């Protein structure tokens, strides 16, 4: 029974992915997804309580491995905190500024005021990342590798520095090169400023 349920859930996700790609989030409907999958709308709602939940699950499924790998780069026990931050920053920017994630982020921002999508993605993306990076920075502070400070505020400063050179291009949808070399340069500059502010006294 569980295998059958998982097969149905996967079928819904596959069909919903097609519909979202074809018509976008706003124009996509649970009715259309249901018609393509077959069965009743009640069945889809048993798996996914809302269109927002369904969209997020699709996005989550495609990025979760990269999200986990990005945060696994953080090691408070390393001899070189700056190097650990650089590994993290390079992975984070490569993920955030990949074409697929940029498109999803823009959609989320445009839809945020109309439903639960913004809150849902914030809680399971940026807020989750904030907690993980804050834990890392707090551990580094406790080990004397960074000065004592509010770890959550330090995390926000780090994230702001990492995105500073690309954020306006993202917000105004101005094309910009995001090659590995460019990302590496951005990250080194951001981490240099961060360490100047939060390095051990």
PDB file of C-alpha atoms in Angstrom:
ATOM      1  CA  UNK A   1       0.000   0.000   0.000  1.00  0.00           C
ATOM      2  CA  UNK A   2       2.830   2.369   0.894  1.00  0.00           C
ATOM      3  CA  UNK A   3       4.547   1.653  -2.457  1.00  0.00           C
ATOM      4  CA  UNK A   4       1.321   2.417  -4.272  1.00  0.00           C
ATOM      5  CA  UNK A   5       0.910   5.680  -2.329  1.00  0.00           C
ATOM      6  CA  UNK A   6       4.479   6.714  -3.120  1.00  0.00           C
ATOM      7  CA  UNK A   7       3.935   5.917  -6.807  1.00  0.00           C
ATOM      8  CA  UNK A   8       0.822   8.104  -6.856  1.00  0.00           C
ATOM      9  CA  UNK A   9       2.626  10.911  -5.016  1.00  0.00           C
ATOM     10  CA  UNK A  10       5.462  10.787  -7.535  1.00  0.00           C
ATOM     11  CA  UNK A  11       3.010  10.840 -10.436  1.00  0.00           C
ATOM     12  CA  UNK A  12       1.385  13.974  -9.017  1.00  0.00           C
ATOM     13  CA  UNK A  13       4.788  15.639  -8.630  1.00  0.00           C
ATOM     14  CA  UNK A  14       5.825  14.736 -12.186  1.00  0.00           C
ATOM     15  CA  UNK A  15       2.608  16.051 -13.717  1.00  0.00           C
ATOM     16  CA  UNK A  16       2.605  19.196 -11.565  1.00  0.00           C
ATOM     17  CA  UNK A  17       6.180  19.934 -12.636  1.00  0.00           C
ATOM     18  CA  UNK A  18       5.056  19.831 -16.276  1.00  0.00           C
ATOM     19  CA  UNK A  19       2.070  22.097 -15.612  1.00  0.00           C
ATOM     20  CA  UNK A  20       4.098  24.686 -13.665  1.00  0.00           C
ATOM     21  CA  UNK A  21       6.698  24.783 -16.447  1.00  0.00           C
ATOM     22  CA  UNK A  22       4.058  25.185 -19.133  1.00  0.00           C
ATOM     23  CA  UNK A  23       1.823  27.864 -17.612  1.00  0.00           C
ATOM     24  CA  UNK A  24       3.614  29.184 -14.508  1.00  0.00           C
ATOM     25  CA  UNK A  25       2.550  29.072 -10.886  1.00  0.00           C
ATOM     26  CA  UNK A  26      -0.275  31.622 -11.035  1.00  0.00           C
ATOM     27  CA  UNK A  27      -2.093  30.088 -14.012  1.00  0.00           C
ATOM     28  CA  UNK A  28      -1.559  26.502 -12.921  1.00  0.00           C
ATOM     29  CA  UNK A  29      -4.560  24.927 -11.222  1.00  0.00           C
ATOM     30  CA  UNK A  30      -5.071  21.868  -9.094  1.00  0.00           C
ATOM     31  CA  UNK A  31      -7.950  20.982 -11.433  1.00  0.00           C
ATOM     32  CA  UNK A  32      -5.619  20.823 -14.437  1.00  0.00           C
ATOM     33  CA  UNK A  33      -3.085  18.777 -12.512  1.00  0.00           C
ATOM     34  CA  UNK A  34      -5.839  16.437 -11.352  1.00  0.00           C
ATOM     35  CA  UNK A  35      -7.171  16.029 -14.903  1.00  0.00           C
ATOM     36  CA  UNK A  36      -3.741  15.001 -16.165  1.00  0.00           C
ATOM     37  CA  UNK A  37      -2.988  12.670 -13.265  1.00  0.00           C
ATOM     38  CA  UNK A  38      -6.437  11.098 -13.190  1.00  0.00           C
ATOM     39  CA  UNK A  39      -8.603  10.627 -10.137  1.00  0.00           C
ATOM     40  CA  UNK A  40     -10.299  13.139  -7.884  1.00  0.00           C
ATOM     41  CA  UNK A  41      -9.090  16.484  -6.570  1.00  0.00           C
ATOM     42  CA  UNK A  42      -9.582  15.094  -3.078  1.00  0.00           C
ATOM     43  CA  UNK A  43      -6.855  12.549  -3.791  1.00  0.00           C
ATOM     44  CA  UNK A  44      -4.337  15.255  -4.713  1.00  0.00           C
ATOM     45  CA  UNK A  45      -5.269  17.284  -1.642  1.00  0.00           C
ATOM     46  CA  UNK A  46      -4.641  14.207   0.510  1.00  0.00           C
ATOM     47  CA  UNK A  47      -1.014  14.339  -0.639  1.00  0.00           C
ATOM     48  CA  UNK A  48      -0.610  18.114  -0.940  1.00  0.00           C
ATOM     49  CA  UNK A  49      -2.955  20.435   1.029  1.00  0.00           C
ATOM     50  CA  UNK A  50      -2.415  23.382  -1.350  1.00  0.00           C
ATOM     51  CA  UNK A  51      -0.895  24.435  -4.647  1.00  0.00           C
ATOM     52  CA  UNK A  52       1.798  26.250  -2.648  1.00  0.00           C
ATOM     53  CA  UNK A  53       2.758  23.048  -0.832  1.00  0.00           C
ATOM     54  CA  UNK A  54       2.892  21.190  -4.128  1.00  0.00           C
ATOM     55  CA  UNK A  55       5.081  23.814  -5.797  1.00  0.00           C
ATOM     56  CA  UNK A  56       7.426  23.947  -2.835  1.00  0.00           C
ATOM     57  CA  UNK A  57       7.779  20.168  -2.778  1.00  0.00           C
ATOM     58  CA  UNK A  58       8.835  20.228  -6.428  1.00  0.00           C
ATOM     59  CA  UNK A  59      11.409  22.929  -5.759  1.00  0.00           C
ATOM     60  CA  UNK A  60      12.576  21.223  -2.562  1.00  0.00           C
ATOM     61  CA  UNK A  61      13.037  17.919  -4.356  1.00  0.00           C
ATOM     62  CA  UNK A  62      15.260  19.494  -7.012  1.00  0.00           C
ATOM     63  CA  UNK A  63      17.505  21.488  -4.658  1.00  0.00           C
ATOM     64  CA  UNK A  64      17.675  19.595  -1.344  1.00  0.00           C
ATOM     65  CA  UNK A  65      20.861  17.674  -2.132  1.00  0.00           C
ATOM     66  CA  UNK A  66      22.665  20.871  -3.093  1.00  0.00           C
ATOM     67  CA  UNK A  67      21.267  22.632  -0.013  1.00  0.00           C
ATOM     68  CA  UNK A  68      22.597  19.913   2.285  1.00  0.00           C
ATOM     69  CA  UNK A  69      25.988  19.787   0.540  1.00  0.00           C
ATOM     70  CA  UNK A  70      26.290  23.567   0.810  1.00  0.00           C
ATOM     71  CA  UNK A  71      25.809  23.553   4.572  1.00  0.00           C
ATOM     72  CA  UNK A  72      27.989  20.485   5.086  1.00  0.00           C
ATOM     73  CA  UNK A  73      30.893  22.665   3.885  1.00  0.00           C
ATOM     74  CA  UNK A  74      30.738  24.479   7.239  1.00  0.00           C
ATOM     75  CA  UNK A  75      33.160  22.989   9.755  1.00  0.00           C
ATOM     76  CA  UNK A  76      33.769  24.933  12.999  1.00  0.00           C
ATOM     77  CA  UNK A  77      36.664  22.641  13.910  1.00  0.00           C
ATOM     78  CA  UNK A  78      38.713  23.501  10.830  1.00  0.00           C
ATOM     79  CA  UNK A  79      42.014  25.291  11.310  1.00  0.00           C
ATOM     80  CA  UNK A  80      40.959  27.890   8.743  1.00  0.00           C
ATOM     81  CA  UNK A  81      37.489  29.353   9.310  1.00  0.00           C
ATOM     82  CA  UNK A  82      37.865  31.680   6.316  1.00  0.00           C
ATOM     83  CA  UNK A  83      38.497  28.719   4.032  1.00  0.00           C
ATOM     84  CA  UNK A  84      35.415  26.927   5.367  1.00  0.00           C
ATOM     85  CA  UNK A  85      33.343  30.075   4.801  1.00  0.00           C
ATOM     86  CA  UNK A  86      34.686  30.334   1.250  1.00  0.00           C
ATOM     87  CA  UNK A  87      33.686  26.734   0.463  1.00  0.00           C
ATOM     88  CA  UNK A  88      30.228  27.466   1.848  1.00  0.00           C
ATOM     89  CA  UNK A  89      29.905  30.779   0.013  1.00  0.00           C
ATOM     90  CA  UNK A  90      30.907  29.335  -3.347  1.00  0.00           C
ATOM     91  CA  UNK A  91      28.366  26.526  -3.043  1.00  0.00           C
ATOM     92  CA  UNK A  92      25.657  28.888  -1.810  1.00  0.00           C
ATOM     93  CA  UNK A  93      26.047  31.379  -4.663  1.00  0.00           C
ATOM     94  CA  UNK A  94      26.296  28.601  -7.254  1.00  0.00           C
ATOM     95  CA  UNK A  95      22.974  27.285  -5.942  1.00  0.00           C
ATOM     96  CA  UNK A  96      21.160  30.620  -5.488  1.00  0.00           C
ATOM     97  CA  UNK A  97      22.226  31.999  -8.856  1.00  0.00           C
ATOM     98  CA  UNK A  98      21.709  28.884 -10.949  1.00  0.00           C
ATOM     99  CA  UNK A  99      19.080  29.600 -13.643  1.00  0.00           C
ATOM    100  CA  UNK A 100      16.535  27.203 -12.091  1.00  0.00           C
ATOM    101  CA  UNK A 101      16.756  28.589  -8.569  1.00  0.00           C
ATOM    102  CA  UNK A 102      16.768  32.194  -9.774  1.00  0.00           C
ATOM    103  CA  UNK A 103      13.549  31.539 -11.681  1.00  0.00           C
ATOM    104  CA  UNK A 104      11.972  29.886  -8.631  1.00  0.00           C
ATOM    105  CA  UNK A 105      13.062  32.715  -6.296  1.00  0.00           C
ATOM    106  CA  UNK A 106      11.595  35.358  -8.626  1.00  0.00           C
ATOM    107  CA  UNK A 107       8.327  33.452  -8.760  1.00  0.00           C
ATOM    108  CA  UNK A 108       8.240  33.139  -4.981  1.00  0.00           C
ATOM    109  CA  UNK A 109       8.880  36.871  -4.519  1.00  0.00           C
ATOM    110  CA  UNK A 110       6.181  37.814  -7.040  1.00  0.00           C
ATOM    111  CA  UNK A 111       3.627  35.504  -5.400  1.00  0.00           C
ATOM    112  CA  UNK A 112       4.620  36.103  -1.774  1.00  0.00           C
ATOM    113  CA  UNK A 113       1.847  38.566  -0.947  1.00  0.00           C
ATOM    114  CA  UNK A 114      -0.949  36.487  -2.447  1.00  0.00           C
ATOM    115  CA  UNK A 115      -0.814  33.304  -0.408  1.00  0.00           C
ATOM    116  CA  UNK A 116       1.297  31.024   1.723  1.00  0.00           C
ATOM    117  CA  UNK A 117       4.073  30.348  -0.791  1.00  0.00           C
ATOM    118  CA  UNK A 118       6.368  33.107   0.500  1.00  0.00           C
ATOM    119  CA  UNK A 119       6.065  32.077   4.142  1.00  0.00           C
ATOM    120  CA  UNK A 120       6.463  28.409   3.331  1.00  0.00           C
ATOM    121  CA  UNK A 121       9.611  28.912   1.258  1.00  0.00           C
ATOM    122  CA  UNK A 122      11.069  31.356   3.791  1.00  0.00           C
ATOM    123  CA  UNK A 123      10.621  28.877   6.638  1.00  0.00           C
ATOM    124  CA  UNK A 124      12.068  25.911   4.781  1.00  0.00           C
ATOM    125  CA  UNK A 125      14.793  27.792   2.912  1.00  0.00           C
ATOM    126  CA  UNK A 126      16.344  31.022   4.282  1.00  0.00           C
ATOM    127  CA  UNK A 127      15.146  30.511   7.859  1.00  0.00           C
ATOM    128  CA  UNK A 128      16.419  26.939   7.919  1.00  0.00           C
ATOM    129  CA  UNK A 129      19.747  28.071   6.481  1.00  0.00           C
ATOM    130  CA  UNK A 130      19.940  30.885   9.046  1.00  0.00           C
ATOM    131  CA  UNK A 131      19.677  28.376  11.890  1.00  0.00           C
ATOM    132  CA  UNK A 132      22.340  26.084  10.414  1.00  0.00           C
ATOM    133  CA  UNK A 133      24.854  28.843   9.690  1.00  0.00           C
ATOM    134  CA  UNK A 134      24.179  30.480  13.067  1.00  0.00           C
ATOM    135  CA  UNK A 135      24.981  27.192  14.801  1.00  0.00           C
ATOM    136  CA  UNK A 136      28.254  27.001  12.872  1.00  0.00           C
ATOM    137  CA  UNK A 137      29.232  30.586  13.692  1.00  0.00           C
ATOM    138  CA  UNK A 138      28.306  30.160  17.359  1.00  0.00           C
ATOM    139  CA  UNK A 139      30.467  27.043  17.561  1.00  0.00           C
ATOM    140  CA  UNK A 140      33.353  28.910  15.924  1.00  0.00           C
ATOM    141  CA  UNK A 141      32.891  31.760  18.411  1.00  0.00           C
ATOM    142  CA  UNK A 142      32.874  29.344  21.342  1.00  0.00           C
ATOM    143  CA  UNK A 143      36.130  27.844  20.032  1.00  0.00           C
ATOM    144  CA  UNK A 144      37.721  31.299  19.863  1.00  0.00           C
ATOM    145  CA  UNK A 145      37.990  31.238  16.087  1.00  0.00           C
ATOM    146  CA  UNK A 146      35.631  34.219  15.749  1.00  0.00           C
ATOM    147  CA  UNK A 147      34.926  36.991  18.233  1.00  0.00           C
ATOM    148  CA  UNK A 148      31.849  36.653  20.419  1.00  0.00           C
ATOM    149  CA  UNK A 149      28.784  38.298  18.866  1.00  0.00           C
ATOM    150  CA  UNK A 150      25.130  37.609  18.079  1.00  0.00           C
ATOM    151  CA  UNK A 151      25.471  34.594  15.773  1.00  0.00           C
ATOM    152  CA  UNK A 152      22.173  35.234  13.987  1.00  0.00           C
ATOM    153  CA  UNK A 153      23.095  38.836  13.198  1.00  0.00           C
ATOM    154  CA  UNK A 154      26.536  37.672  12.047  1.00  0.00           C
ATOM    155  CA  UNK A 155      24.829  35.146   9.757  1.00  0.00           C
ATOM    156  CA  UNK A 156      22.696  37.871   8.197  1.00  0.00           C
ATOM    157  CA  UNK A 157      25.812  40.003   7.680  1.00  0.00           C
ATOM    158  CA  UNK A 158      27.593  37.079   6.028  1.00  0.00           C
ATOM    159  CA  UNK A 159      24.667  36.365   3.728  1.00  0.00           C
ATOM    160  CA  UNK A 160      24.377  40.042   2.831  1.00  0.00           C
ATOM    161  CA  UNK A 161      28.068  40.257   1.977  1.00  0.00           C
ATOM    162  CA  UNK A 162      27.939  37.104  -0.141  1.00  0.00           C
ATOM    163  CA  UNK A 163      24.986  38.352  -2.213  1.00  0.00           C
ATOM    164  CA  UNK A 164      25.972  42.034  -2.314  1.00  0.00           C
ATOM    165  CA  UNK A 165      27.559  42.035  -5.776  1.00  0.00           C
ATOM    166  CA  UNK A 166      24.787  40.043  -7.460  1.00  0.00           C
ATOM    167  CA  UNK A 167      21.590  41.008  -5.655  1.00  0.00           C
ATOM    168  CA  UNK A 168      20.623  44.084  -7.708  1.00  0.00           C
ATOM    169  CA  UNK A 169      21.116  42.162 -10.938  1.00  0.00           C
ATOM    170  CA  UNK A 170      18.843  39.432  -9.565  1.00  0.00           C
ATOM    171  CA  UNK A 171      16.147  41.837  -8.329  1.00  0.00           C
ATOM    172  CA  UNK A 172      16.010  43.856 -11.549  1.00  0.00           C
ATOM    173  CA  UNK A 173      16.546  40.805 -13.781  1.00  0.00           C
ATOM    174  CA  UNK A 174      19.658  42.228 -15.410  1.00  0.00           C
ATOM    175  CA  UNK A 175      21.802  39.428 -16.880  1.00  0.00           C
ATOM    176  CA  UNK A 176      25.160  38.978 -15.185  1.00  0.00           C
ATOM    177  CA  UNK A 177      27.927  36.433 -15.534  1.00  0.00           C
ATOM    178  CA  UNK A 178      27.970  33.937 -12.666  1.00  0.00           C
ATOM    179  CA  UNK A 179      30.899  31.762 -13.662  1.00  0.00           C
ATOM    180  CA  UNK A 180      32.875  29.780 -11.094  1.00  0.00           C
ATOM    181  CA  UNK A 181      35.709  32.291 -11.383  1.00  0.00           C
ATOM    182  CA  UNK A 182      33.407  35.268 -10.769  1.00  0.00           C
ATOM    183  CA  UNK A 183      31.737  33.557  -7.820  1.00  0.00           C
ATOM    184  CA  UNK A 184      35.128  32.703  -6.323  1.00  0.00           C
ATOM    185  CA  UNK A 185      36.189  36.352  -6.491  1.00  0.00           C
ATOM    186  CA  UNK A 186      32.928  37.564  -4.946  1.00  0.00           C
ATOM    187  CA  UNK A 187      33.186  35.062  -2.123  1.00  0.00           C
ATOM    188  CA  UNK A 188      36.811  35.874  -1.301  1.00  0.00           C
ATOM    189  CA  UNK A 189      35.981  39.592  -1.074  1.00  0.00           C
ATOM    190  CA  UNK A 190      32.892  38.925   1.068  1.00  0.00           C
ATOM    191  CA  UNK A 191      34.668  36.561   3.468  1.00  0.00           C
ATOM    192  CA  UNK A 192      37.611  38.989   3.782  1.00  0.00           C
ATOM    193  CA  UNK A 193      35.224  41.708   4.971  1.00  0.00           C
ATOM    194  CA  UNK A 194      33.399  39.287   7.260  1.00  0.00           C
ATOM    195  CA  UNK A 195      36.601  38.106   8.924  1.00  0.00           C
ATOM    196  CA  UNK A 196      37.745  41.715   9.339  1.00  0.00           C
ATOM    197  CA  UNK A 197      34.527  42.348  11.271  1.00  0.00           C
ATOM    198  CA  UNK A 198      34.164  39.059  13.155  1.00  0.00           C
ATOM    199  CA  UNK A 199      37.680  37.615  13.336  1.00  0.00           C
ATOM    200  CA  UNK A 200      39.111  36.850  16.776  1.00  0.00           C
ATOM    201  CA  UNK A 201      40.274  39.899  18.713  1.00  0.00           C
TER     202      UNK A 201
END
